GROMACS .gro file of C-alpha atoms in nm:
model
  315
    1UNK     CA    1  -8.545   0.011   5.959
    2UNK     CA    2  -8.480   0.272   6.216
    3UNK     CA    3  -8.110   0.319   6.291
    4UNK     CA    4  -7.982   0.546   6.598
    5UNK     CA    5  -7.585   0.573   6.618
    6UNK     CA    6  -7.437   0.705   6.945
    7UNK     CA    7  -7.069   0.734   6.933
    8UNK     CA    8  -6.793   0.953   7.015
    9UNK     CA    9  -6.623   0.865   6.729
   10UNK     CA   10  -6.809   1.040   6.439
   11UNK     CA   11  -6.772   1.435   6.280
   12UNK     CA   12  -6.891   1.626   6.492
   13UNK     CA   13  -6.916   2.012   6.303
   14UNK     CA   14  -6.924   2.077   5.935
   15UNK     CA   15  -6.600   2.065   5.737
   16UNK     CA   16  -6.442   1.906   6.044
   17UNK     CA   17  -6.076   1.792   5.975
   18UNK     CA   18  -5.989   1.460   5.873
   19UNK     CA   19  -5.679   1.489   6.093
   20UNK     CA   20  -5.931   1.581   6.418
   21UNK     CA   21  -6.182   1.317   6.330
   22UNK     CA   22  -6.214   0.989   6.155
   23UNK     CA   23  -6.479   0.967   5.854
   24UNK     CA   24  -6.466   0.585   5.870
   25UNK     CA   25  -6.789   0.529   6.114
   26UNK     CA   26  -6.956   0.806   5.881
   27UNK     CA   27  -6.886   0.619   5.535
   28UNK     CA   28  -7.121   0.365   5.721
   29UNK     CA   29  -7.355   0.580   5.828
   30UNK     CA   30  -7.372   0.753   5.494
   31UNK     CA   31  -7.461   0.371   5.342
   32UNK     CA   32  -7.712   0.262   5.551
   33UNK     CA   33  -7.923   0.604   5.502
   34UNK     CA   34  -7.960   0.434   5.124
   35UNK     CA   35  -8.209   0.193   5.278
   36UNK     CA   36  -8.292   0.275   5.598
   37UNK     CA   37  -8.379   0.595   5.839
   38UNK     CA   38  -8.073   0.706   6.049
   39UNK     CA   39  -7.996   0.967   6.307
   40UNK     CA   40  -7.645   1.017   6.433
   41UNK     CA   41  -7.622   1.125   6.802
   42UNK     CA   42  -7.283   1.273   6.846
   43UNK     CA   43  -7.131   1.260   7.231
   44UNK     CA   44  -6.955   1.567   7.250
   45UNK     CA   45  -6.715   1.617   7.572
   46UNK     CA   46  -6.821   1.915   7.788
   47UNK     CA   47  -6.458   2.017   7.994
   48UNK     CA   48  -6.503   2.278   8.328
   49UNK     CA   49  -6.479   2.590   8.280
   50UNK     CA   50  -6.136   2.593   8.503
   51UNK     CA   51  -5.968   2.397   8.256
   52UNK     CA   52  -5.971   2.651   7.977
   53UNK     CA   53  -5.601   2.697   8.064
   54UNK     CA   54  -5.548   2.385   7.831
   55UNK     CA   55  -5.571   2.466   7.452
   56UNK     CA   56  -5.779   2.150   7.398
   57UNK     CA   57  -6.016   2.261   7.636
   58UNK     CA   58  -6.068   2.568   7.449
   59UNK     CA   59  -6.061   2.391   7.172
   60UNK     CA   60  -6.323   2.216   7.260
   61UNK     CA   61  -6.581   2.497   7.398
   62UNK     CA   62  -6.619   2.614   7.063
   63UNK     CA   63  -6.870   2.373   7.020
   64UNK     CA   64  -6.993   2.297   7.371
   65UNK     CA   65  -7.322   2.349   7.280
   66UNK     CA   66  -7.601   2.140   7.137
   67UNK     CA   67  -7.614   2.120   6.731
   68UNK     CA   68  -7.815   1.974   6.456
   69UNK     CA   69  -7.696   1.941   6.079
   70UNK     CA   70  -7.703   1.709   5.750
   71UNK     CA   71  -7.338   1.565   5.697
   72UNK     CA   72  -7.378   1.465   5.328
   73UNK     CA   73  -7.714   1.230   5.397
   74UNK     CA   74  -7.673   1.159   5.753
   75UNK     CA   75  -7.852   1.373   6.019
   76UNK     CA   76  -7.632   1.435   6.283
   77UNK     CA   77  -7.701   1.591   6.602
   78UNK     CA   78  -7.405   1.699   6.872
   79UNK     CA   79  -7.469   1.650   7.220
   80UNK     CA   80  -7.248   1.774   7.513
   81UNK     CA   81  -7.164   1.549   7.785
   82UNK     CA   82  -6.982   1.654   8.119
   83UNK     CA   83  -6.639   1.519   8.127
   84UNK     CA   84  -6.366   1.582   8.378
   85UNK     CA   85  -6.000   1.455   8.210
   86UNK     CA   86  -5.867   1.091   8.413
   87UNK     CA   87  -6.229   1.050   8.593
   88UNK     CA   88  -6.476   0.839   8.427
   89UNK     CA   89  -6.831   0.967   8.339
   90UNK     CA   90  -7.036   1.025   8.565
   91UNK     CA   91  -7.426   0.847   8.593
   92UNK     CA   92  -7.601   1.145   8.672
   93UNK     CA   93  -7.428   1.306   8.329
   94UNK     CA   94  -7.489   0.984   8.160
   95UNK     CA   95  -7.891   0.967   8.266
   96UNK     CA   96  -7.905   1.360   8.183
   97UNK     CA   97  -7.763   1.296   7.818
   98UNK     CA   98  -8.003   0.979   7.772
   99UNK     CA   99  -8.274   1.144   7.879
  100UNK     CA  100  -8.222   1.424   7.606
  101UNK     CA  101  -8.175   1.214   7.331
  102UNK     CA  102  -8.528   1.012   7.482
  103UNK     CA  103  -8.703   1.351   7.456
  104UNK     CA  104  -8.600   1.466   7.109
  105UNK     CA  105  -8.626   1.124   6.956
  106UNK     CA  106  -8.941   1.122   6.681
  107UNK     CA  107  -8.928   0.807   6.514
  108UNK     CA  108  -8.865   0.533   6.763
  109UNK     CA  109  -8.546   0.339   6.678
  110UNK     CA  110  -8.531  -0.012   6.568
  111UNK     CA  111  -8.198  -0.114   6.649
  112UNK     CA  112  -7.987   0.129   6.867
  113UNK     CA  113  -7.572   0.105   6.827
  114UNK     CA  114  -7.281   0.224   7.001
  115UNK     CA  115  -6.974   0.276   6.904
  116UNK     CA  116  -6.663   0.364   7.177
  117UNK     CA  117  -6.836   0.182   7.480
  118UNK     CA  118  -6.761   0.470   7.706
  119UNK     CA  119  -6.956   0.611   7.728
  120UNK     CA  120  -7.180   0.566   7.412
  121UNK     CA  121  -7.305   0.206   7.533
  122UNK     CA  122  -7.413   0.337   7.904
  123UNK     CA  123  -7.612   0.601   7.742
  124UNK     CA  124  -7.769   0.404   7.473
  125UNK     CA  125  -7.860   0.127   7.721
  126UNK     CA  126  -8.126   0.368   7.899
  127UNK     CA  127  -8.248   0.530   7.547
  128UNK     CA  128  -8.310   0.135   7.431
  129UNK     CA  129  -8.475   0.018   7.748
  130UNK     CA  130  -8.708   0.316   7.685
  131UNK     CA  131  -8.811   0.254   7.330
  132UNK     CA  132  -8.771  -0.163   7.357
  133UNK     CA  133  -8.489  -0.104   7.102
  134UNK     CA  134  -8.226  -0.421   7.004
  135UNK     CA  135  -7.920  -0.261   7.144
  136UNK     CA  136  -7.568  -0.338   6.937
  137UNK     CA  137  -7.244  -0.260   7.103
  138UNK     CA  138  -6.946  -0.221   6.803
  139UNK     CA  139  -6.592  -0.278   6.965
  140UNK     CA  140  -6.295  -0.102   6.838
  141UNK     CA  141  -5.888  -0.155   6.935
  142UNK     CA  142  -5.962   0.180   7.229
  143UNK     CA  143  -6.224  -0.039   7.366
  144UNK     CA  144  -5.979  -0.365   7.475
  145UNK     CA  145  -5.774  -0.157   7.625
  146UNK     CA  146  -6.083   0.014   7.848
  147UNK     CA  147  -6.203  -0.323   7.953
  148UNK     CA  148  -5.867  -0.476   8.017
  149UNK     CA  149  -5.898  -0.240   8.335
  150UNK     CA  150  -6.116  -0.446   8.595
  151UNK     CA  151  -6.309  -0.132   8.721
  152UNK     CA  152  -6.410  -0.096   8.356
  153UNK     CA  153  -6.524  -0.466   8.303
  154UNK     CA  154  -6.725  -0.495   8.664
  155UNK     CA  155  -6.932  -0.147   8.492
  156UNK     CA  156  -6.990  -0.273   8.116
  157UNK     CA  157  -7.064  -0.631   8.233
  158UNK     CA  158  -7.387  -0.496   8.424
  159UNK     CA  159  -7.501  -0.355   8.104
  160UNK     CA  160  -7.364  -0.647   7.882
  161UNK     CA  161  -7.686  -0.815   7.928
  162UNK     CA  162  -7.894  -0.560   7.756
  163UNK     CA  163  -7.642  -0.572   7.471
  164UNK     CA  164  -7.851  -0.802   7.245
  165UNK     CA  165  -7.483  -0.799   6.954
  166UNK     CA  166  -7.132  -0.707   6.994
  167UNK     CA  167  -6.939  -0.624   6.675
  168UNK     CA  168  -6.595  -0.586   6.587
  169UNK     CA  169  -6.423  -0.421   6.382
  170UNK     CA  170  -6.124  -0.673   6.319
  171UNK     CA  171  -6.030  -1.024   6.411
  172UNK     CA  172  -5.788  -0.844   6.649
  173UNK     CA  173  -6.037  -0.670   6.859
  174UNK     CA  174  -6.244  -0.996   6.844
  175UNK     CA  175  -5.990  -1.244   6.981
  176UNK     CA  176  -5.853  -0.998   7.289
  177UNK     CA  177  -6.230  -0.946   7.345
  178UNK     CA  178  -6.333  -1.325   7.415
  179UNK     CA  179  -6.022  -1.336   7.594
  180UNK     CA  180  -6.147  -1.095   7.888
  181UNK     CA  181  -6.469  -1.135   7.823
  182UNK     CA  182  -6.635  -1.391   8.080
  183UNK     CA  183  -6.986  -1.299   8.030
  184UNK     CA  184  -7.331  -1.532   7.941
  185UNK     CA  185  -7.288  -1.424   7.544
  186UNK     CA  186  -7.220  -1.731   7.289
  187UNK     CA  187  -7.083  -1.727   6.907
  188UNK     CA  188  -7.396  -1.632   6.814
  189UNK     CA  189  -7.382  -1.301   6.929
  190UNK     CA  190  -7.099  -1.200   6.782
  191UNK     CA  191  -7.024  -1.046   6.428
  192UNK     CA  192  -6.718  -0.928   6.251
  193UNK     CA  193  -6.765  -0.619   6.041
  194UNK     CA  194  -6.464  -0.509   5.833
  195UNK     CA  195  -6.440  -0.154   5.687
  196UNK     CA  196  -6.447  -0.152   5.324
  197UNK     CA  197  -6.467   0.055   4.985
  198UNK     CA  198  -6.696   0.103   4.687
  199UNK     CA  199  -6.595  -0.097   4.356
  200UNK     CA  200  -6.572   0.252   4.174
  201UNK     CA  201  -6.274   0.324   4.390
  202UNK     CA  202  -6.066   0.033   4.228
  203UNK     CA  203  -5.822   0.163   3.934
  204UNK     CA  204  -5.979   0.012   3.609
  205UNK     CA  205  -5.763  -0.306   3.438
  206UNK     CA  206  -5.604  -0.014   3.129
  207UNK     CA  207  -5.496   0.207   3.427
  208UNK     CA  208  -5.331  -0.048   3.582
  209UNK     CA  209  -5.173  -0.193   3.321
  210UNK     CA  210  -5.021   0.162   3.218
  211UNK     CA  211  -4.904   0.228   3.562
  212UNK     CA  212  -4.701  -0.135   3.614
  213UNK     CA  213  -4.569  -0.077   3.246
  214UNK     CA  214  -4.477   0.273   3.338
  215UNK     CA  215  -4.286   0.299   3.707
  216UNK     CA  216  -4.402   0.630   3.859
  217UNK     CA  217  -4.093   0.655   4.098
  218UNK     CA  218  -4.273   0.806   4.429
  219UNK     CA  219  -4.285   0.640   4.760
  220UNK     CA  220  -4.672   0.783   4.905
  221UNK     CA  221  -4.779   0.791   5.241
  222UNK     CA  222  -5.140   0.917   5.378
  223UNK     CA  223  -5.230   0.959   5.719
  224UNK     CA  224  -5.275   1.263   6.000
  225UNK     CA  225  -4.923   1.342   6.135
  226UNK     CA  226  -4.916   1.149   6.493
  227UNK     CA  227  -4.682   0.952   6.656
  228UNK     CA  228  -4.935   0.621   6.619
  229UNK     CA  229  -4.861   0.652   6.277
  230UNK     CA  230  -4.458   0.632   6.298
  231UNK     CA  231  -4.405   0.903   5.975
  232UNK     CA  232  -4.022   0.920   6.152
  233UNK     CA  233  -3.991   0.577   6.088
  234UNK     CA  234  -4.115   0.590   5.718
  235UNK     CA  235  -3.867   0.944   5.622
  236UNK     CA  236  -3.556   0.730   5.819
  237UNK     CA  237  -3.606   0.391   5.652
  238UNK     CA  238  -3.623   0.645   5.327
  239UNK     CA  239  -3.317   0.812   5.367
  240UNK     CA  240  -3.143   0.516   5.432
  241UNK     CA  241  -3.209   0.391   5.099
  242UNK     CA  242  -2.834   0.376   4.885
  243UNK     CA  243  -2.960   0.377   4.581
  244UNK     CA  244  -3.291   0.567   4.510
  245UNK     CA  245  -3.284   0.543   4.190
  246UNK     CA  246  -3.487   0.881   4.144
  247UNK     CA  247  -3.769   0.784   4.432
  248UNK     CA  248  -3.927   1.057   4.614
  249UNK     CA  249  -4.133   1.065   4.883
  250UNK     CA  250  -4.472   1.220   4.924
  251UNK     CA  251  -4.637   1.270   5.287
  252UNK     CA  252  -5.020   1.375   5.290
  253UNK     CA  253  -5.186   1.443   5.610
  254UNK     CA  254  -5.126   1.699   5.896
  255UNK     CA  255  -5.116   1.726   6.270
  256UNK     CA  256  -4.899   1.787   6.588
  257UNK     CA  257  -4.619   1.585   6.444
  258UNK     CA  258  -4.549   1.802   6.116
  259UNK     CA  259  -4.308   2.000   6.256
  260UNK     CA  260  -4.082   1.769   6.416
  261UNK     CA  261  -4.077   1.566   6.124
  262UNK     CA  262  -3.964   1.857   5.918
  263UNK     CA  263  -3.744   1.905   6.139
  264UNK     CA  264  -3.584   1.521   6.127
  265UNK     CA  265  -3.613   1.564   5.678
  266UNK     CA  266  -3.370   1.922   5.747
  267UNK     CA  267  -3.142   1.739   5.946
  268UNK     CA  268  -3.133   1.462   5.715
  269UNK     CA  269  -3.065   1.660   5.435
  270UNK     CA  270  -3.324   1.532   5.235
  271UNK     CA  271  -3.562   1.842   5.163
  272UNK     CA  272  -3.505   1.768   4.805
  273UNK     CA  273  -3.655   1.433   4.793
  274UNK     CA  274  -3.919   1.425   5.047
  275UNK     CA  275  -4.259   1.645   5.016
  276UNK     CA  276  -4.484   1.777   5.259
  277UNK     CA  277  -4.791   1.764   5.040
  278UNK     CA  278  -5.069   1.877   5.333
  279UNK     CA  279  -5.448   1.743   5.403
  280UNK     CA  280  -5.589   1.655   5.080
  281UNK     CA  281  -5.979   1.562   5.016
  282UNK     CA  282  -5.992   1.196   4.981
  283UNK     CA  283  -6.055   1.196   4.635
  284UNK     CA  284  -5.671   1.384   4.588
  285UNK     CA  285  -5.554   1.102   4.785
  286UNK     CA  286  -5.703   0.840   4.594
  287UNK     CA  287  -5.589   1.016   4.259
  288UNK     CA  288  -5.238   1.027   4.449
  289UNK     CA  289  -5.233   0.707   4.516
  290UNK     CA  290  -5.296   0.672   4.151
  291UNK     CA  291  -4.990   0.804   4.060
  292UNK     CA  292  -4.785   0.662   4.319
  293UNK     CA  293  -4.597   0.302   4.295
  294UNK     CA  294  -4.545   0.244   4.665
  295UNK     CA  295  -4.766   0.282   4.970
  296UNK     CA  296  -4.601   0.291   5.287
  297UNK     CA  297  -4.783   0.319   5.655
  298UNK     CA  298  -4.654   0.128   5.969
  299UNK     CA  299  -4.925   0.248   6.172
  300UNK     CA  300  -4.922   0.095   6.532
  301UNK     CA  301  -5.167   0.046   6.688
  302UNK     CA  302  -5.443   0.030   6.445
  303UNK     CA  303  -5.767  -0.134   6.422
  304UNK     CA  304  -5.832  -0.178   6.073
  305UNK     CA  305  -5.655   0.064   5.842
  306UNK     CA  306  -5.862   0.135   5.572
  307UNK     CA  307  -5.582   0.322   5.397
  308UNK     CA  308  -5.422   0.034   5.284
  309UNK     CA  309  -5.744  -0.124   5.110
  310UNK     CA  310  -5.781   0.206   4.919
  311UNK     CA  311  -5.370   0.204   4.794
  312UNK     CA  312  -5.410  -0.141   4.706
  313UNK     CA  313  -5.748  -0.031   4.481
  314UNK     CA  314  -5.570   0.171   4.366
  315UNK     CA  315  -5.285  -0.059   4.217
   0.00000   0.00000   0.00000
């Protein structure tokens, strides 16, 4: 089968941080390519040129330009799209981008799906009415909260009947979805897709058995360093502990927030127990995880946090 993915949710430059970009809607991407033909069409947001006073902006220009590579196995091709900040898309910009993703397509696509309806869906409605492609829209947590605006509903429930599926990426998004949504769709149409991992990821049974028999004494947490993920609340809850009984407690990630939470550990006076470890290649955070005896994230609000299915693999 012939897969196109059109998101705005995906890498979109080699070695592109984990702490800019999730990987999750890649490790999919990376396993269908076992068995079937998939091209990765990467919405890219194109900013004026006025706006270059704002360091995301700039930020951003770097790569305002069209790109093709191989992430791993997954062909991936970036694609600007004009984008003013607090106005919506605009149809001429969405028509422009569908109509270059039309012309460079070579194998027609099967089965077309979009992930971040905005504005991944409006585009890949026009590229699937062109080839006669099954169009799938996949529904994360952001995506609620765009429809639960009524301007936002009136525009995707136009296009809703051209979406052939909707998936969702947890029972969450599901339920607040068939709460708004009013449209002609039935049960049938709708699928629940968790995120998952590979059964080489879990820690073998002798591994396991070492580590419960053996307490490793550090608290581990893994995540980029933004508010959503509440890192203040993990280092206070940790320094409020009596009685530590020779925990520490290991942070892995980075971001905007890494300073101020150093700052909250000095003032705490707890430099000494609690480590700023850095990013770390997912394989260092699964062998971290290893040798960890606590995972703690109270990440809010999340859609599915993967995280927690890898610390629990990993005992």
């Amino acid at each position: 089968m012939k897969i196109l993915l059109i998101t705005t949710l995906y890498p979109a430059f080699l070695n592109q941080s984990k702490i800019k970009v999730s990987y999750a809607v890649h490790f999919f991407a990376k396993q269908w390519t076992k068995n079937h033909e998939v091209q990765v069409i990467r919405l890219w947001p194109s900013y004026p040129g006025f706006l270059k006073l704002f360091s995301k902006v700039r930020e951003s220009k770097k790569y305002d330009f069209e790109e093709s590579f191989m992430l791993e196995e997954v062909n991936v091709r970036r694609i600007p799209i004009n984008k003013i900040p607090k106005i919506d898309y605009r149809n001429n910009d969405i028509n422009a981008v569908a109509e270059k993703i039309i012309g460079s397509i070579r194998n027609i696509p099967d089965v077309i799906i979009c992930d971040i309806l905005n504005p991944s869906i409006y585009v890949g409605e026009i590229v699937a009415r062109e080839f006669n492609s099954k169009l799938i829209a996949s529904l994360h947590n952001s995506d609620i909260s765009y429809l639960s605006k009524e301007k936002n509903y009136k525009k995707y429930i136009k296009t809703d009947y051209n979406v052939n599926k909707i998936v969702f990426r947890s029972s969450k998004v599901e339920k607040y979805f068939k709460e708004i949504y009013k449209g002609p769709k039935n049960e049938s149409d709708f699928k629940k897709i968790l995120f998952g991992i590979e059964k080489k990821d879990i820690v073998d049974q002798d591994k396991l058995n070492r580590k419960i028999s053996e307490s490793k004494k550090i608290i581990l947490t893994a995540s980029s360093l933004k508010k959503l993920k509440n890192v203040d609340v993990l280092i206070k809850a940790f320094t409020m502990i009596k009685n530590r009984n020779g925990y520490v407690l290991k942070i892995i990630g980075d971001g905007p927030e890494r300073k101020r939470l150093e700052g909250i550990v000095d003032e705490l006076n707890c430099r000494e127990l609690i480590f700023f470890e850095g990013e770390k290649s997912r394989k260092e955070v699964l062998n971290n995880m290893e040798e960890s005896e606590i995972f703690v994230m109270v990440s809010s609000p999340e859609t599915f946090g993967l995280v927690y299915i890898e610390a629990m693999a990993k005992g």
